[in-house]
GROMACS .gro file of C-alpha atoms in nm:
model
  265
    1MET     CA    1  -3.435   3.247  12.931
    2ILE     CA    2  -3.319   3.376  12.590
    3THR     CA    3  -3.290   3.749  12.518
    4LEU     CA    4  -3.323   3.895  12.169
    5TYR     CA    5  -3.206   4.250  12.093
    6SER     CA    6  -3.337   4.402  11.769
    7GLN     CA    7  -3.256   4.747  11.626
    8ASN     CA    8  -3.226   4.939  11.303
    9ILE     CA    9  -2.879   5.086  11.368
   10TRP     CA   10  -2.895   5.354  11.091
   11ASN     CA   11  -2.684   5.313  10.779
   12LYS     CA   12  -2.515   5.652  10.803
   13ASN     CA   13  -2.156   5.774  10.827
   14PRO     CA   14  -1.983   5.833  11.060
   15ALA     CA   15  -2.105   5.526  11.246
   16GLY     CA   16  -1.824   5.450  11.492
   17TYR     CA   17  -1.955   5.648  11.790
   18ARG     CA   18  -2.307   5.516  11.743
   19ASN     CA   19  -2.183   5.159  11.694
   20ALA     CA   20  -2.016   5.183  12.034
   21LEU     CA   21  -2.347   5.294  12.186
   22VAL     CA   22  -2.526   5.000  12.024
   23ARG     CA   23  -2.263   4.761  12.160
   24SER     CA   24  -2.309   4.909  12.507
   25LEU     CA   25  -2.688   4.867  12.482
   26VAL     CA   26  -2.643   4.504  12.376
   27SER     CA   27  -2.437   4.449  12.691
   28ASP     CA   28  -2.689   4.631  12.909
   29PHE     CA   29  -2.945   4.362  12.829
   30ASP     CA   30  -2.696   4.073  12.826
   31SER     CA   31  -2.845   3.987  12.488
   32ASP     CA   32  -2.808   3.631  12.360
   33VAL     CA   33  -2.901   3.708  11.999
   34CYS     CA   34  -2.892   4.039  11.812
   35ALA     CA   35  -3.092   4.125  11.500
   36PHE     CA   36  -2.970   4.440  11.325
   37GLN     CA   37  -3.114   4.631  11.030
   38GLU     CA   38  -2.940   4.897  10.817
   39CYS     CA   39  -2.606   4.747  10.916
   40GLY     CA   40  -2.437   4.915  10.620
   41PRO     CA   41  -2.132   4.749  10.462
   42MET     CA   42  -1.986   5.097  10.394
   43SER     CA   43  -2.092   5.258  10.723
   44ASN     CA   44  -2.153   5.042  11.031
   45ARG     CA   45  -1.919   4.766  10.917
   46VAL     CA   46  -1.615   4.988  10.848
   47GLY     CA   47  -1.427   5.285  10.995
   48SER     CA   48  -1.373   5.331  11.367
   49HIS     CA   49  -1.549   5.076  11.588
   50PRO     CA   50  -1.684   4.854  11.305
   51ILE     CA   51  -1.980   4.665  11.444
   52VAL     CA   52  -1.846   4.315  11.375
   53GLU     CA   53  -1.515   4.393  11.544
   54ILE     CA   54  -1.664   4.544  11.860
   55MET     CA   55  -1.913   4.259  11.888
   56SER     CA   56  -1.649   3.988  11.841
   57ASP     CA   57  -1.548   3.952  12.207
   58VAL     CA   58  -1.882   3.781  12.280
   59TYR     CA   59  -2.072   3.745  11.952
   60VAL     CA   60  -2.023   3.605  11.606
   61GLU     CA   61  -2.212   3.687  11.287
   62ALA     CA   62  -2.423   3.399  11.160
   63THR     CA   63  -2.362   3.449  10.787
   64PRO     CA   64  -2.015   3.609  10.755
   65GLU     CA   65  -1.989   3.507  10.390
   66PHE     CA   66  -2.246   3.779  10.312
   67ALA     CA   67  -2.092   4.050  10.531
   68ASP     CA   68  -2.004   4.273  10.234
   69VAL     CA   69  -2.369   4.291  10.122
   70ASN     CA   70  -2.589   4.199  10.420
   71TYR     CA   71  -2.774   4.486  10.592
   72THR     CA   72  -2.983   4.256  10.817
   73PRO     CA   73  -2.730   4.040  11.004
   74VAL     CA   74  -2.788   3.821  11.309
   75PHE     CA   75  -2.525   3.785  11.581
   76TYR     CA   76  -2.524   3.522  11.858
   77LYS     CA   77  -2.321   3.438  12.169
   78LYS     CA   78  -2.045   3.212  12.046
   79ASP     CA   79  -1.982   3.052  12.384
   80LYS     CA   80  -2.348   2.970  12.441
   81PHE     CA   81  -2.470   2.835  12.107
   82ASN     CA   82  -2.374   2.607  11.823
   83LEU     CA   83  -2.482   2.728  11.481
   84ILE     CA   84  -2.694   2.456  11.319
   85ASP     CA   85  -2.818   2.637  11.008
   86SER     CA   86  -2.843   2.985  10.862
   87GLY     CA   87  -2.946   3.171  10.551
   88TYR     CA   88  -2.976   3.509  10.386
   89LEU     CA   89  -3.237   3.620  10.130
   90VAL     CA   90  -3.266   3.947   9.941
   91TYR     CA   91  -3.633   4.024   9.886
   92ASP     CA   92  -3.765   4.029   9.529
   93GLY     CA   93  -3.904   4.345   9.374
   94LEU     CA   94  -3.840   4.702   9.483
   95ASN     CA   95  -3.525   4.739   9.687
   96ASP     CA   96  -3.244   4.985   9.762
   97ALA     CA   97  -2.886   4.860   9.774
   98ASN     CA   98  -3.046   4.516   9.830
   99SER     CA   99  -3.088   4.620  10.193
  100LYS     CA  100  -3.442   4.485  10.218
  101SER     CA  101  -3.376   4.127  10.316
  102VAL     CA  102  -3.397   3.859  10.582
  103THR     CA  103  -3.124   3.667  10.763
  104TRP     CA  104  -3.219   3.361  10.968
  105ILE     CA  105  -3.042   3.120  11.199
  106VAL     CA  106  -3.104   2.798  11.387
  107LEU     CA  107  -2.905   2.772  11.710
  108GLU     CA  108  -2.843   2.491  11.955
  109ASP     CA  109  -2.774   2.560  12.321
  110LYS     CA  110  -2.440   2.398  12.400
  111GLU     CA  111  -2.557   2.273  12.739
  112SER     CA  112  -2.927   2.189  12.703
  113LYS     CA  113  -2.912   2.097  12.331
  114LYS     CA  114  -3.241   2.285  12.279
  115ARG     CA  115  -3.275   2.455  11.943
  116TYR     CA  116  -3.398   2.804  11.861
  117ALA     CA  117  -3.462   2.995  11.539
  118PHE     CA  118  -3.424   3.371  11.495
  119ALA     CA  119  -3.443   3.612  11.204
  120SER     CA  120  -3.370   3.976  11.124
  121THR     CA  121  -3.559   4.155  10.848
  122HIS     CA  122  -3.622   4.491  10.686
  123PHE     CA  123  -3.920   4.563  10.458
  124TRP     CA  124  -3.954   4.816  10.173
  125TRP     CA  125  -3.991   5.171  10.304
  126LYS     CA  126  -4.156   5.409  10.056
  127PHE     CA  127  -4.523   5.510  10.086
  128ARG     CA  128  -4.635   5.648   9.750
  129GLY     CA  129  -4.946   5.432   9.725
  130ASP     CA  130  -5.063   5.081   9.641
  131GLU     CA  131  -4.740   4.984   9.465
  132ASP     CA  132  -4.537   5.025   9.783
  133THR     CA  133  -4.797   4.855  10.004
  134LYS     CA  134  -4.802   4.559   9.765
  135GLN     CA  135  -4.423   4.542   9.782
  136ARG     CA  136  -4.433   4.519  10.162
  137LEU     CA  137  -4.698   4.250  10.136
  138GLN     CA  138  -4.464   4.062   9.903
  139ASN     CA  139  -4.184   4.102  10.159
  140ALA     CA  140  -4.416   3.958  10.424
  141ALA     CA  141  -4.507   3.664  10.200
  142GLN     CA  142  -4.140   3.583  10.138
  143LEU     CA  143  -4.068   3.609  10.511
  144LYS     CA  144  -4.355   3.368  10.579
  145GLU     CA  145  -4.211   3.122  10.327
  146VAL     CA  146  -3.871   3.136  10.501
  147CYS     CA  147  -4.037   3.078  10.839
  148ASP     CA  148  -4.256   2.796  10.708
  149ASN     CA  149  -3.947   2.619  10.580
  150ILE     CA  150  -3.773   2.650  10.918
  151VAL     CA  151  -4.079   2.527  11.107
  152GLU     CA  152  -4.122   2.232  10.872
  153ARG     CA  153  -3.757   2.132  10.883
  154TYR     CA  154  -3.679   2.183  11.253
  155ASN     CA  155  -4.020   2.178  11.426
  156ILE     CA  156  -3.942   2.491  11.625
  157PRO     CA  157  -4.086   2.845  11.628
  158VAL     CA  158  -3.910   3.141  11.468
  159VAL     CA  159  -3.858   3.470  11.651
  160ILE     CA  160  -3.826   3.762  11.408
  161GLY     CA  161  -3.700   4.110  11.490
  162GLY     CA  162  -3.709   4.382  11.232
  163ASP     CA  163  -3.800   4.713  11.076
  164PHE     CA  164  -4.124   4.637  10.895
  165ASN     CA  165  -4.184   4.992  10.770
  166ASN     CA  166  -4.551   4.985  10.860
  167GLY     CA  167  -4.754   4.981  11.177
  168LYS     CA  168  -4.913   5.208  11.435
  169ASN     CA  169  -4.913   5.578  11.334
  170ALA     CA  170  -4.678   5.499  11.044
  171PRO     CA  171  -4.711   5.694  10.719
  172GLN     CA  172  -4.704   5.355  10.542
  173CYS     CA  173  -5.019   5.254  10.738
  174ASP     CA  174  -5.040   4.898  10.874
  175VAL     CA  175  -5.180   4.673  10.600
  176PRO     CA  176  -4.883   4.428  10.596
  177TYR     CA  177  -4.874   4.421  10.978
  178GLN     CA  178  -5.241   4.322  10.989
  179ARG     CA  179  -5.191   4.063  10.715
  180MET     CA  180  -4.901   3.909  10.910
  181LEU     CA  181  -5.124   3.872  11.216
  182LYS     CA  182  -5.380   3.687  11.001
  183TRP     CA  183  -5.102   3.462  10.872
  184GLY     CA  184  -5.007   3.354  11.222
  185PHE     CA  185  -4.730   3.596  11.318
  186ARG     CA  186  -4.771   3.695  11.685
  187ASP     CA  187  -4.666   4.041  11.799
  188ILE     CA  188  -4.490   3.974  12.129
  189ARG     CA  189  -4.618   4.302  12.274
  190ASP     CA  190  -4.964   4.141  12.280
  191ILE     CA  191  -4.858   3.824  12.462
  192ALA     CA  192  -4.573   3.935  12.688
  193GLU     CA  193  -4.618   3.888  13.062
  194VAL     CA  194  -4.460   4.232  13.103
  195ALA     CA  195  -4.498   4.465  12.804
  196ALA     CA  196  -4.345   4.802  12.727
  197GLU     CA  197  -4.545   5.108  12.822
  198GLU     CA  198  -4.386   5.296  12.532
  199GLU     CA  199  -4.589   5.280  12.211
  200PHE     CA  200  -4.347   5.405  11.948
  201THR     CA  201  -4.007   5.304  11.815
  202CYS     CA  202  -3.910   5.556  11.548
  203ARG     CA  203  -3.936   5.924  11.452
  204ASP     CA  204  -3.878   6.165  11.165
  205GLY     CA  205  -3.554   6.296  11.309
  206TYR     CA  206  -3.198   6.181  11.366
  207PRO     CA  207  -2.922   6.203  11.625
  208ILE     CA  208  -2.725   6.526  11.576
  209LEU     CA  209  -2.369   6.499  11.443
  210LYS     CA  210  -2.107   6.714  11.618
  211ASP     CA  211  -1.771   6.836  11.487
  212ASP     CA  212  -1.579   6.561  11.668
  213GLU     CA  213  -1.794   6.290  11.499
  214THR     CA  214  -1.983   6.215  11.818
  215PHE     CA  215  -2.357   6.272  11.836
  216ASP     CA  216  -2.619   6.434  12.053
  217LYS     CA  217  -2.948   6.253  12.095
  218CYS     CA  218  -3.230   6.323  11.855
  219PRO     CA  219  -3.450   6.600  12.002
  220ILE     CA  220  -3.767   6.441  11.865
  221ALA     CA  221  -3.939   6.168  12.065
  222PRO     CA  222  -4.045   5.845  11.892
  223GLU     CA  223  -4.377   5.907  11.719
  224TYR     CA  224  -4.471   5.591  11.531
  225CYS     CA  225  -4.411   5.216  11.547
  226ILE     CA  226  -4.261   5.031  11.251
  227ASP     CA  227  -4.028   4.800  11.446
  228TYR     CA  228  -4.159   4.475  11.591
  229ILE     CA  229  -4.066   4.137  11.728
  230PHE     CA  230  -4.286   3.850  11.613
  231ILE     CA  231  -4.309   3.480  11.688
  232TYR     CA  232  -4.408   3.248  11.405
  233GLY     CA  233  -4.519   2.890  11.456
  234ASN     CA  234  -4.783   2.730  11.674
  235TYR     CA  235  -4.563   2.655  11.974
  236PRO     CA  236  -4.605   2.743  12.345
  237VAL     CA  237  -4.337   3.012  12.375
  238LYS     CA  238  -4.351   3.224  12.690
  239VAL     CA  239  -4.267   3.589  12.637
  240LYS     CA  240  -4.151   3.701  12.978
  241LYS     CA  241  -4.084   4.062  12.882
  242PHE     CA  242  -4.104   4.300  12.586
  243TYR     CA  243  -3.913   4.624  12.621
  244ILE     CA  244  -3.847   4.937  12.411
  245GLU     CA  245  -3.537   5.126  12.526
  246THR     CA  246  -3.581   5.505  12.513
  247ASN     CA  247  -3.294   5.628  12.731
  248ASP     CA  248  -3.046   5.889  12.605
  249LYS     CA  249  -2.802   5.622  12.487
  250ALA     CA  250  -3.071   5.462  12.271
  251LEU     CA  251  -3.195   5.794  12.132
  252THR     CA  252  -2.837   5.884  12.033
  253SER     CA  253  -2.753   5.552  11.869
  254SER     CA  254  -3.006   5.568  11.585
  255ASP     CA  255  -3.340   5.706  11.468
  256HIS     CA  256  -3.486   5.370  11.577
  257CYS     CA  257  -3.509   5.249  11.937
  258PRO     CA  258  -3.389   4.904  12.041
  259LEU     CA  259  -3.652   4.636  12.102
  260VAL     CA  260  -3.581   4.358  12.352
  261GLY     CA  261  -3.769   4.033  12.405
  262LYS     CA  262  -3.709   3.776  12.677
  263PHE     CA  263  -3.831   3.424  12.601
  264GLU     CA  264  -3.876   3.084  12.760
  265PHE     CA  265  -3.914   2.804  12.506
   0.00000   0.00000   0.00000
């Protein structure tokens, strides 16, 4: 079984205390692969407890050459997998700090020699009207092109975790989400043998900064869903479990909850 952990970890200073919470959550699930969004080069990657450093005992970043610009990194267990291929793409069109992007990897299990593909992505966020919806649709189309290339080259499915900035109850509505379903992306919530009872992943509120640079949890409960894990490619992947973590640790780490998927390929 392979476990994916996906979370928007909030590009906001100070990040050290929250990074440590994210690292603890990653351990709680014994995650094999981690897909982060808003992993800011000047916030989460620096200061006390930089995310790469505190992950490095078990995990390695797939595309370290882009670490100074990449907000959507993927990390994987270095003792479990060989890295076969990887890539990073900044989405065309509207963007902010080039943070709207996708990072993808192809891994090989060191023992079984089975291969797996994963990606982390973040779509455009504003919701002023058709222009912003069209931008998210363009993000989705570029993500599909990346996934199509992986499927064609390696003949394996792609598991994508990300902040898609649209979905259930979201102010951005759900037009790109629905289009992705028509294009063959499968929301693992719909096919998991055990699926989360929680509906929502994000809220219009943030963890509360204290004078000592620690945080209290956000007092607002998640109220809409813009974070998802998808599978792309017509392959018989078993989703054993889909989980949204809403404990105090998760609600203090970011304005977005972690999503966890457990897979058998």
